[in-house]
Short mmCIF file of C-alpha atoms in Angstrom, two decimals:
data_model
loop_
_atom_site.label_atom_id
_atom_site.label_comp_id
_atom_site.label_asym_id
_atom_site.label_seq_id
_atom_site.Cartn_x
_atom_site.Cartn_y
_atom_site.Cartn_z
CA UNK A 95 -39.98 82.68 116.48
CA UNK A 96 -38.41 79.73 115.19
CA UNK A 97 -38.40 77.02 117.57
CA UNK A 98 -35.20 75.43 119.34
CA UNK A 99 -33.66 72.18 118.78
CA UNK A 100 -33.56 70.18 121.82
CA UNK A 101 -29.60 70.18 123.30
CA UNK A 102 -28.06 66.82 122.16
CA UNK A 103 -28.00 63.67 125.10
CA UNK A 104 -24.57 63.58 126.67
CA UNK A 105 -22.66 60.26 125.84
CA UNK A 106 -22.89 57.45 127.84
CA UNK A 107 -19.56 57.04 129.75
CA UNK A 108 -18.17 54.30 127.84
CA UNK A 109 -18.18 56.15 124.87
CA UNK A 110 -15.15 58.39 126.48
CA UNK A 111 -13.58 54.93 127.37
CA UNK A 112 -14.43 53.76 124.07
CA UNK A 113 -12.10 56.38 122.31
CA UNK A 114 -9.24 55.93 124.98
CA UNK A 115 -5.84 54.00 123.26
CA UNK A 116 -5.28 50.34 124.50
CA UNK A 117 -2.78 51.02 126.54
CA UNK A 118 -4.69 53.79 128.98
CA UNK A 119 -7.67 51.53 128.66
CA UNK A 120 -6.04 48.75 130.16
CA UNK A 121 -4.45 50.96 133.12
CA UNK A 122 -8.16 51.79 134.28
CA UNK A 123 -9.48 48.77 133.61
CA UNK A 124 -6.55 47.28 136.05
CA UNK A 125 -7.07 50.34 138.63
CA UNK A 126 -11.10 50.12 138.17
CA UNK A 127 -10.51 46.48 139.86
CA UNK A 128 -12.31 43.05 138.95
CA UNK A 129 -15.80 43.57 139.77
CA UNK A 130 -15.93 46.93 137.23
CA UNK A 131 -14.05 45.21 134.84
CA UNK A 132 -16.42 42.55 134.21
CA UNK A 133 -19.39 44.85 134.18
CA UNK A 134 -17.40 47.11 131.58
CA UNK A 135 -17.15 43.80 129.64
CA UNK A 136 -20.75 43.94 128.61
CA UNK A 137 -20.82 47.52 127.47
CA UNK A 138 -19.47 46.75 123.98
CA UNK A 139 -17.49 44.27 121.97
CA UNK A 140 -13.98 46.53 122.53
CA UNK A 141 -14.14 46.21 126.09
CA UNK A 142 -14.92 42.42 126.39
CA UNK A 143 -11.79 42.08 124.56
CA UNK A 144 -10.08 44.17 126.43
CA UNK A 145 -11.34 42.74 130.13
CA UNK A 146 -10.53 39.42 128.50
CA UNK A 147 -6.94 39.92 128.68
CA UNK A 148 -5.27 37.03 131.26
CA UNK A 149 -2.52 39.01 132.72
CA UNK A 150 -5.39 41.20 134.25
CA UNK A 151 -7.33 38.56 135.49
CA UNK A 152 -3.95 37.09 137.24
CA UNK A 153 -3.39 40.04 138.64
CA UNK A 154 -6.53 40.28 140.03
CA UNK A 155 -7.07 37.17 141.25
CA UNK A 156 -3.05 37.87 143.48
CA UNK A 157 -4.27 41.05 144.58
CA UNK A 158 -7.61 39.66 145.54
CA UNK A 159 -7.11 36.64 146.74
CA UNK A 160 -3.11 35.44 146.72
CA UNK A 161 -4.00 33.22 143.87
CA UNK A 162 -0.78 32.01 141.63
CA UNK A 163 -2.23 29.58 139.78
CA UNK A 164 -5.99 29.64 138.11
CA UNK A 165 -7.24 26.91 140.67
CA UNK A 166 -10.70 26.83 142.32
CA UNK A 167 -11.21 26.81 146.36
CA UNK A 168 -9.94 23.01 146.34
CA UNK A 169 -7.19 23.87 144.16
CA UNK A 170 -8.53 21.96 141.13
CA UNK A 171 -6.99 23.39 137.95
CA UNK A 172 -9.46 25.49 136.34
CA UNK A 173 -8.75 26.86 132.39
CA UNK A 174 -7.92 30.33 133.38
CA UNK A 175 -7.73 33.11 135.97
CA UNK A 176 -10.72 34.70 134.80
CA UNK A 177 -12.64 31.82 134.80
CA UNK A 178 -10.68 31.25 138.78
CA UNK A 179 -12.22 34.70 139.93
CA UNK A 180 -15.08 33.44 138.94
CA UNK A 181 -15.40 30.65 140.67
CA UNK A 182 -13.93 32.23 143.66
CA UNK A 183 -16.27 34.85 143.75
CA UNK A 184 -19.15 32.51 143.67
CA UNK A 185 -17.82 30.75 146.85
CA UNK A 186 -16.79 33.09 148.74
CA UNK A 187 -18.61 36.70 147.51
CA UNK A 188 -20.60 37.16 150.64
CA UNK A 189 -17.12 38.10 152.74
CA UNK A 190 -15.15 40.79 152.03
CA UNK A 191 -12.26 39.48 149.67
CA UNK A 192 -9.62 41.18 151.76
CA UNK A 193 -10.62 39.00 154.71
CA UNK A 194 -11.14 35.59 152.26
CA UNK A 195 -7.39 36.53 150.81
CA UNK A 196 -6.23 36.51 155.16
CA UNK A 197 -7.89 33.22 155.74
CA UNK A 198 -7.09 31.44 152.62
CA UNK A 199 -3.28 32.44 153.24
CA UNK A 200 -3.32 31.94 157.05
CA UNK A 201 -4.25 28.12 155.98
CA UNK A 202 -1.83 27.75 153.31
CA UNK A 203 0.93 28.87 155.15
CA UNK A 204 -0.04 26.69 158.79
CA UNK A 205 -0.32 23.35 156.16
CA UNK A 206 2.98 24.28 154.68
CA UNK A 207 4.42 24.38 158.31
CA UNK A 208 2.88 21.16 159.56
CA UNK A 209 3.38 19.19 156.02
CA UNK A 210 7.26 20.04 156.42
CA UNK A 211 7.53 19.82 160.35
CA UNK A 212 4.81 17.81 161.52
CA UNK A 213 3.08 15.38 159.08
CA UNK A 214 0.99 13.44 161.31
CA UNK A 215 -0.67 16.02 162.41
CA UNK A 216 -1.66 17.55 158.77
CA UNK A 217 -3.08 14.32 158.07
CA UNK A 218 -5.42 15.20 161.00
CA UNK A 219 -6.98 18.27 158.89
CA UNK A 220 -10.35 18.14 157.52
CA UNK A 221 -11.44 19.73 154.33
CA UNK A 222 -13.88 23.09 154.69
CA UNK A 223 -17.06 23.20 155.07
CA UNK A 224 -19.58 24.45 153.47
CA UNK A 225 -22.48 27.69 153.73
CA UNK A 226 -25.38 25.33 154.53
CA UNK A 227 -23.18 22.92 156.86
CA UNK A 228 -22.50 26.43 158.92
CA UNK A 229 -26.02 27.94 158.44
CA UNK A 230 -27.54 24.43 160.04
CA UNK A 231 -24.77 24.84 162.85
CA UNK A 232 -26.10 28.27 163.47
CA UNK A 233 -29.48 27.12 163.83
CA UNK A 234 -28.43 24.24 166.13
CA UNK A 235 -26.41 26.25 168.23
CA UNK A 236 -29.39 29.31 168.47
CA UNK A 237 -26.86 32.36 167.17
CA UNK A 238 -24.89 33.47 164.35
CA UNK A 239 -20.88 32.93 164.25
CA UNK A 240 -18.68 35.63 164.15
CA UNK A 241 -17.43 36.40 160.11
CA UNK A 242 -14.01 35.31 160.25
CA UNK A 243 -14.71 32.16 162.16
CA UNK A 244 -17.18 30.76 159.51
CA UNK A 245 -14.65 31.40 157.03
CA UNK A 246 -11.88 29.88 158.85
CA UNK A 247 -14.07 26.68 158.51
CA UNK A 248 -14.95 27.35 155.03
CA UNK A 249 -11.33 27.05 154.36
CA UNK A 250 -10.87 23.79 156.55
CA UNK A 251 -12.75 22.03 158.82
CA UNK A 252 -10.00 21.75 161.54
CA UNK A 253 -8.90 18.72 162.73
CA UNK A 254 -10.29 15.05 163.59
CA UNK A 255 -12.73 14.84 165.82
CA UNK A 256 -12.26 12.94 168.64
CA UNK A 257 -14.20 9.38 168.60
CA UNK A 258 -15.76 6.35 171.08
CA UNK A 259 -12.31 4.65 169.45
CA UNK A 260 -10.12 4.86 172.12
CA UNK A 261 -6.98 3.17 170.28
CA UNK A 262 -7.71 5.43 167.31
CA UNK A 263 -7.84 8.92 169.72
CA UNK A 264 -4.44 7.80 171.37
CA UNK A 265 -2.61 7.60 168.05
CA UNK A 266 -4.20 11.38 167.11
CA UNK A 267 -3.89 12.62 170.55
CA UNK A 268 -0.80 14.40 170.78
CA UNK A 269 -0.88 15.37 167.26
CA UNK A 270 -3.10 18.78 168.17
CA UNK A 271 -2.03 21.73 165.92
CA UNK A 272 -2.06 24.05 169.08
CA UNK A 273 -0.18 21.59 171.19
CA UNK A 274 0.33 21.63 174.58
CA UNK A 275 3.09 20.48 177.20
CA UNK A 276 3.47 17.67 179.67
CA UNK A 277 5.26 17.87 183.42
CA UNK A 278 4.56 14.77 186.06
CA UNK A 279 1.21 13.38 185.34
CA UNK A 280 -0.26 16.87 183.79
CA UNK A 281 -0.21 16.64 179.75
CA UNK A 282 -1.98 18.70 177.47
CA UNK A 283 -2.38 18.61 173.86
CA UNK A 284 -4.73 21.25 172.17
CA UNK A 285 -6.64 19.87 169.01
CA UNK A 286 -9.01 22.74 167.17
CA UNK A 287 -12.52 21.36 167.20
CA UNK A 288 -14.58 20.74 163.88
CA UNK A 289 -17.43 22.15 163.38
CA UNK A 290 -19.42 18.80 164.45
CA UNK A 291 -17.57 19.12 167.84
CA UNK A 292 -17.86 22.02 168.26
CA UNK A 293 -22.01 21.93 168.25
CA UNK A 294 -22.20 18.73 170.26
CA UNK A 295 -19.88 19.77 172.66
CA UNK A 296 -21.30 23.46 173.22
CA UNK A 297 -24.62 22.00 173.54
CA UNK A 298 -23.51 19.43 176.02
CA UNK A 299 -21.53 22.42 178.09
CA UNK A 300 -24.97 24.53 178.35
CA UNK A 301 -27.25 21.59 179.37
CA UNK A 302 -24.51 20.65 182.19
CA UNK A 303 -23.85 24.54 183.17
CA UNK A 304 -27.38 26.17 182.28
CA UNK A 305 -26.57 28.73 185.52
CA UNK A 306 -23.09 30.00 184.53
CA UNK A 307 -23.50 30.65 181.00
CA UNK A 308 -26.75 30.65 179.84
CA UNK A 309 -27.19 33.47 176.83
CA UNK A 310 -23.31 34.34 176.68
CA UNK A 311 -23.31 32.85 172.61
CA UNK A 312 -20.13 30.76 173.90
CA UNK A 313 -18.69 27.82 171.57
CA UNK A 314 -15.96 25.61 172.56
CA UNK A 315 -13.22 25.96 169.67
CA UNK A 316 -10.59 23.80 171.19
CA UNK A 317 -10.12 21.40 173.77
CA UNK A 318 -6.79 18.64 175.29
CA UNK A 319 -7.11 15.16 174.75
CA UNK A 320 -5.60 14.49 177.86
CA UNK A 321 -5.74 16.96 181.21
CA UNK A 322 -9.14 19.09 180.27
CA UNK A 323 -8.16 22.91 178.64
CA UNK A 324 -11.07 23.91 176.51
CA UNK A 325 -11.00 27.15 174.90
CA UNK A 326 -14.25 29.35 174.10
CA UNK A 327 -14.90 32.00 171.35
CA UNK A 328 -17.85 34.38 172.68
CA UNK A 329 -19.55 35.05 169.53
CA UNK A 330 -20.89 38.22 170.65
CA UNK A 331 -17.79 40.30 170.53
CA UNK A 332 -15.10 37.67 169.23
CA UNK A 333 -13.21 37.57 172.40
CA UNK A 334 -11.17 33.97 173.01
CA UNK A 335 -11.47 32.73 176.40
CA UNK A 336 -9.26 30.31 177.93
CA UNK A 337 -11.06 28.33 180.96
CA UNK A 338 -9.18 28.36 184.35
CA UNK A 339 -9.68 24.85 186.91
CA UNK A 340 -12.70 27.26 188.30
CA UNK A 341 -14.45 27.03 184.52
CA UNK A 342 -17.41 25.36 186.07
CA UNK A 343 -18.06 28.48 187.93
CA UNK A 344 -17.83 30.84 184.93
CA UNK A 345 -13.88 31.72 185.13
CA UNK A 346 -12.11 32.44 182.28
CA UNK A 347 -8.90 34.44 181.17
CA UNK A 348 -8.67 36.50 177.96
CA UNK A 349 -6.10 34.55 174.89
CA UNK A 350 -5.93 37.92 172.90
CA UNK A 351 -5.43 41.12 173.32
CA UNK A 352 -8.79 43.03 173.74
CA UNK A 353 -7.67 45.94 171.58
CA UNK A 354 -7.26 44.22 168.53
CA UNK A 355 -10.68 42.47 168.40
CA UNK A 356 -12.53 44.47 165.90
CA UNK A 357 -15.48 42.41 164.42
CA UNK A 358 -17.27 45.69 163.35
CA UNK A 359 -14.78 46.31 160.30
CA UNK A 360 -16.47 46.39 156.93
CA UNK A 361 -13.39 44.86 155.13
CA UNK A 362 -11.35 43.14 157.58
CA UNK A 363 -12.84 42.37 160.41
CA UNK A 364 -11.07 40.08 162.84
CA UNK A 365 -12.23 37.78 165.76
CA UNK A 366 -10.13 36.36 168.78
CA UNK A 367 -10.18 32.99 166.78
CA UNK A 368 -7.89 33.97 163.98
CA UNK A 369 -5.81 36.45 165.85
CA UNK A 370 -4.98 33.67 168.03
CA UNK A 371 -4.32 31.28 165.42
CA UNK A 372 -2.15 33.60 163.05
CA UNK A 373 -0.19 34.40 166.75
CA UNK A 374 0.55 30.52 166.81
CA UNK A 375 1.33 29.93 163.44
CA UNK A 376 3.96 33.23 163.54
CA UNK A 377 5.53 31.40 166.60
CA UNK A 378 6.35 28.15 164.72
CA UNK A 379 7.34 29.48 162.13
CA UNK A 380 9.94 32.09 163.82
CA UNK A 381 10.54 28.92 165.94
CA UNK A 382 9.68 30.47 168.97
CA UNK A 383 8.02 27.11 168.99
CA UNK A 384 8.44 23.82 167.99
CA UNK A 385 7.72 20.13 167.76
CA UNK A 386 9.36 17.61 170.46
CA UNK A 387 9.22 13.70 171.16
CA UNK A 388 6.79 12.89 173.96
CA UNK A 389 7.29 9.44 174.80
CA UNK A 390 7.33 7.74 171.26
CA UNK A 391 5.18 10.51 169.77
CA UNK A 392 6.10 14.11 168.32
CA UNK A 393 3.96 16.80 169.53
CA UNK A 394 4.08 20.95 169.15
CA UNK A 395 5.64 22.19 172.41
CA UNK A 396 4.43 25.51 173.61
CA UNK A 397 7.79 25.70 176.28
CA UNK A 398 9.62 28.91 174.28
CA UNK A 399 12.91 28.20 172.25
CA UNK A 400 14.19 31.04 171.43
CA UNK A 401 14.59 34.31 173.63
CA UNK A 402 13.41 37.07 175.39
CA UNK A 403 10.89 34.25 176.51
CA UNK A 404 13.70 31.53 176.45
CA UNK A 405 17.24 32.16 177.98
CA UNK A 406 20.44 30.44 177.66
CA UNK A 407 23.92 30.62 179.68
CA UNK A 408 26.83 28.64 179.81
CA UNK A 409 29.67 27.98 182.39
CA UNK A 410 32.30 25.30 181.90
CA UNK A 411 30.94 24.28 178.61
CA UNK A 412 27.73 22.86 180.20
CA UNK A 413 24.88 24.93 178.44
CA UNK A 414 21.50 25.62 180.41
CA UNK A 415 18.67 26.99 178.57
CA UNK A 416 15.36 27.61 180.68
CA UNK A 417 11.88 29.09 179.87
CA UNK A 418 8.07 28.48 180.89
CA UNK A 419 4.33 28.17 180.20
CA UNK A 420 1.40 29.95 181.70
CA UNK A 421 -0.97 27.10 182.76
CA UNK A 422 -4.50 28.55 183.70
CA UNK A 423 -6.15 24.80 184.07
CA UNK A 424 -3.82 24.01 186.47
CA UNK A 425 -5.24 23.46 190.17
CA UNK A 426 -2.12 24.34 191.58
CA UNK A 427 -1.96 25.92 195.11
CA UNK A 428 -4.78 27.52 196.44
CA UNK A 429 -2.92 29.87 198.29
CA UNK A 430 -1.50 31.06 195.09
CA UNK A 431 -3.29 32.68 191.92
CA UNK A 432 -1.14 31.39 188.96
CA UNK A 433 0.46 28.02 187.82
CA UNK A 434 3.87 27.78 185.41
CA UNK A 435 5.59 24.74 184.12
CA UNK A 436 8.87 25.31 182.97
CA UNK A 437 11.26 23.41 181.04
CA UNK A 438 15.00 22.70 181.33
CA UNK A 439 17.38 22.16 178.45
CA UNK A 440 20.97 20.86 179.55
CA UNK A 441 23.87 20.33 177.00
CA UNK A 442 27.67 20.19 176.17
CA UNK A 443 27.85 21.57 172.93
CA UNK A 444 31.81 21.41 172.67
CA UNK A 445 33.66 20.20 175.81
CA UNK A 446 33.32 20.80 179.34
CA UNK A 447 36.19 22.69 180.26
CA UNK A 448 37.20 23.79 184.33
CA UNK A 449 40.66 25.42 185.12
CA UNK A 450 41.98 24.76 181.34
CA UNK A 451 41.63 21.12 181.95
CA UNK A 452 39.39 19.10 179.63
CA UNK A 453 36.88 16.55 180.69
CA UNK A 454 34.68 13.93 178.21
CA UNK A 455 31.81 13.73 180.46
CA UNK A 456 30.11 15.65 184.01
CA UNK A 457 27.10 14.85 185.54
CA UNK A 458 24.69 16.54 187.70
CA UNK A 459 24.64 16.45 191.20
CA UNK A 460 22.54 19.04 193.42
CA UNK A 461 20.29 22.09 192.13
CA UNK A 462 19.03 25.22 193.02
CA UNK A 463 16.39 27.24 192.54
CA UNK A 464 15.15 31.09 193.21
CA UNK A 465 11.76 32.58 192.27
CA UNK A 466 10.74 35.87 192.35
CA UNK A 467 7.35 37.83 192.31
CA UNK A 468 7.27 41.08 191.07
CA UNK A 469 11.36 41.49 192.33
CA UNK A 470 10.88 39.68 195.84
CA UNK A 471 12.01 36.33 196.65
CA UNK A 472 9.22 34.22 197.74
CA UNK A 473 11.20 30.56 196.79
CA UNK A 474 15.03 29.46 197.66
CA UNK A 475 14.80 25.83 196.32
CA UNK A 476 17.61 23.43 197.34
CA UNK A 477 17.45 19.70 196.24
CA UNK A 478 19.38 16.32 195.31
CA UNK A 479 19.45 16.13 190.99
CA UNK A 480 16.37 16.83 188.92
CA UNK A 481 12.98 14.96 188.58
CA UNK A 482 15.06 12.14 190.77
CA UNK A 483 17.80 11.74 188.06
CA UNK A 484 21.72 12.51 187.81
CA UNK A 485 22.09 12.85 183.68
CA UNK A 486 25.69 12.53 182.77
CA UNK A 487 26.58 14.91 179.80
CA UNK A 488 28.78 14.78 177.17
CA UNK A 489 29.85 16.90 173.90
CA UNK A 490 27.59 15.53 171.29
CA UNK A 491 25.00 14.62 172.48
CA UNK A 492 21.13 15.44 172.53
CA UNK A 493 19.73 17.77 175.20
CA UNK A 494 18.60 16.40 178.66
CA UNK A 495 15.10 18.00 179.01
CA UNK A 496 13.29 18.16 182.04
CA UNK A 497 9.97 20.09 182.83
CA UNK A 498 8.55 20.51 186.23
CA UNK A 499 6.13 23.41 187.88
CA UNK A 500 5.71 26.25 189.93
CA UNK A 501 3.12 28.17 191.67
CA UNK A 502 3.64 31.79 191.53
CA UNK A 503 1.34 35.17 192.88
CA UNK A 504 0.18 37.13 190.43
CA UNK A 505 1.98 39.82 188.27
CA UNK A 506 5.69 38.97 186.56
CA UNK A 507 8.13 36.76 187.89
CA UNK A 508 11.15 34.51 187.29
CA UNK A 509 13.01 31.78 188.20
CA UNK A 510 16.86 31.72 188.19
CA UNK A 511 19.67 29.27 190.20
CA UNK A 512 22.45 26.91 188.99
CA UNK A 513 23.16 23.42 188.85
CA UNK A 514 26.11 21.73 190.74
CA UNK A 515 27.94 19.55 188.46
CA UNK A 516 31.39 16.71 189.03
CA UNK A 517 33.60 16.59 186.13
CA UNK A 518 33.26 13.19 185.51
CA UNK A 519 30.46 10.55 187.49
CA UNK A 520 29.66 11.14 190.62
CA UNK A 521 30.87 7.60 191.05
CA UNK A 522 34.38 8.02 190.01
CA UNK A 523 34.91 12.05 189.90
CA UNK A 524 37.59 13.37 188.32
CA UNK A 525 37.88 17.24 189.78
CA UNK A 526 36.46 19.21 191.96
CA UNK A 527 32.32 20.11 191.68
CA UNK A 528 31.64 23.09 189.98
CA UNK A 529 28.94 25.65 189.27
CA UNK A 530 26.74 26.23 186.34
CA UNK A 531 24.23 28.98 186.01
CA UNK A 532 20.51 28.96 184.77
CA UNK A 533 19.92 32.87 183.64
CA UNK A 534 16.31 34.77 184.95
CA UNK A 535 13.73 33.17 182.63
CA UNK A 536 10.67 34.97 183.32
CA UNK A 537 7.34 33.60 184.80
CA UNK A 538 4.30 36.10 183.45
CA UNK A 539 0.58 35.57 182.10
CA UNK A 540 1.24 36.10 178.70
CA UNK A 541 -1.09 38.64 176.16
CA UNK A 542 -1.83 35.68 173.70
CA UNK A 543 -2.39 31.95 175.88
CA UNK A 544 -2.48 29.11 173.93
#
């Protein structure tokens, strides 16, 4: 019986690919993705050419990683994209790329915002770090950090630490890329610790409060230069804790909303650290918030500028625009649970206008104020001008601003009234006083707290 021939070996896969026409190559190649493409590369002569191709490898490296421009991780120019994956992949291929493309965009975009609206404080940003600066932070600090914090501070380093310079923190201080607020003698300005800080001043927190929070895996991300408000990311479950006056104790209030903490994800997980800070940098740039003179010095103001949070009425031509901040450091009252500081915009934008008659000028007299908790009146506020001043307005010119506080019960609130106005000074007035309303601006603990 004559003896069979052993059935032929089946051909390697890229044999098939081999025989494909350029143009279907390149299609899978480009669907296969990066990684596949530059193992296929080594299979045979055909494909290297064909994986060399740049218009892939720029397409990649935008789908990838929002590259435009073959540049490596400190945007040196580099000779081409494939040569950019590269190096990309080489600094950053321990974290999923889809989370590496987030970050990397999340930081371009907030230093496109402050270069354009706030200068001073991008000069305060520190380049990233690097794998062994965080791994040695790790080992200081006893416990890993949470994914997309190390690569927030891969990307950059935040901002200036703090020093024993005093003249040199007071020309930084109000330049925190959180910022903060200021009513009476309470200002705060939010700077996000560096690394460095970050260590010494978590260490420092457990040795003075072994008690309260003593294996928690706590680190203080951000903290005021002037009144104390120190945030804290647990880096157990990547929830961002704001401390309260009580922090000492162990009380804290959630910054983020719970349900969208997911530090589990295989390809995008996302911590209460950059939730919060892609939250903030939405707000400036939808202007929900923006920068304001403090004295002599610009600073980010967290007060709301734009509505449902902000609201705005007119009556006569005087404009009122009113809206507040949570503020959880706040001592306040301590027959009440929550603290607000609100802020008060007054304007003339065209004329001031009462009975068809036209007046250059009016000027605040009395005001008064009613707060609400949850639809009950628990304030009726009446007093002589504002922050003991009687601004005169006029068409043309800037806002008067005024902040000031209010303690509140908890659950939702608001704070509505009117102003009482003379056309004219008060002085020398030229009609009769008149009205002008402040709509509801509400009073609530917010879902994100900055």
């Amino acid at each position: 019986m004559a003896s069979q021939s052993p059935p032929e070996a089946a051909p390697p896969a890229s044999a098939g690919l081999e025989s494909m026409e350029g143009l279907v190559l390149d299609t899978i190649i480009s669907k296969a993705g990066a990684r596949p493409a530059a193992a296929l590369a080594c299979a045979s002569t055909r494909f290297r050419a064909a994986v060399a191709d740049e218009s892939l490898w720029r397409r990649f490296c935008a789908e990838d990683l929002g590259l435009d421009a073959p540049v490596d991780p400190d945007g040196q120019q580099l000779p081409s994209f494939q040569v950019a994956y590269k190096v990309w992949l080489e600094s950053f291929g321990m974290y999923p790329l889809p989370l590496v493309k987030r970050v990397k965009e999340f930081w371009s975009s907030m230093k496109i915002w402050l270069s354009e609206n706030f200068p001073d404080a991008a000069k305060t940003l520190c380049k990233g770090v690097t794998e062994a600066q965080l791994k040695s932070a790790e080992d200081d600090l006893g416990f890993k950090l949470p994914m997309p914090t190390k690569l927030l501070y891969r990307f950059c380093n935040a901002q200036l630490p703090f020093s024993e310079n005093h003249e040199v923190n007071k020309r930084i201080a109000t330049h925190g890329i959180i910022g903060g607020y200021a009513f009476y003698d309470h200002w705060v300005n939010v700077h996000l610790s560096p690394l460095e800080q970050i260590v010494e001043e978590t260490t420092e927190f457990y040795r003075e409060f072994p008690d309260v929070f003593s294996g928690r895996k706590l680190i203080i991300v951000a903290t005021s230069w002037f009144n104390p408000k120190t945030f804290l990311l647990n880096c157990s479950n990547g929830e961002l804790y704001v401390g309260t006056n009580n922090l000492p104790l162990g009380e804290m209030l959630p910054c983020v909303p719970k349900a969208l903490i997911k530090l589990t994800d295989n390809d995008l997980p996302q911590d209460g650290l950059l939730l919060w800070l892609e939250e903030h940098l939405r707000r400036l740039q939808n202007g929900m918030i923006k920068t304001r003179m403090l004295m002599k010095s610009r600073y980010i103001s967290l007060y709301p500028e734009a509505p449902p949070s902000c609201t705005s009425a007119v009556t006569n031509g005087v404009k009122v625009r009113g809206s507040a901040v949570f503020v959880p450091e706040h001592p306040g009252d301590p027959q009440r649970s929550c603290m607000y500081t609100y802020s008060i915009r007054l304007s003339v934008p065209e004329a001031c206008m009462l009975g068809g008659v036209y007046y250059s000028s009016c000027q605040l007299n009395s005001r008064h104020w009613t707060i609400r908790s949850r639809d009950r009146v628990v304030s009726d506020v009446r007093g002589e001008g504002v922050i003991g001043q009687y601004p005169v307005l006029s068409p043309g010119q800037d806002e008067f601003v005024y902040e000031s506080c209010t303690p509140l019960a908890k659950g939702p609130g608001s704070v509505e009234g009117s102003f009482s106005f003379v056309p004219g000074k008060l002085s020398r007035p030229e009609g009769k006083p008149f009205e002008v309303m402040v709509a509801p601006f509400p009073l609530e603990v917010p879902e994100y707290i900055f």
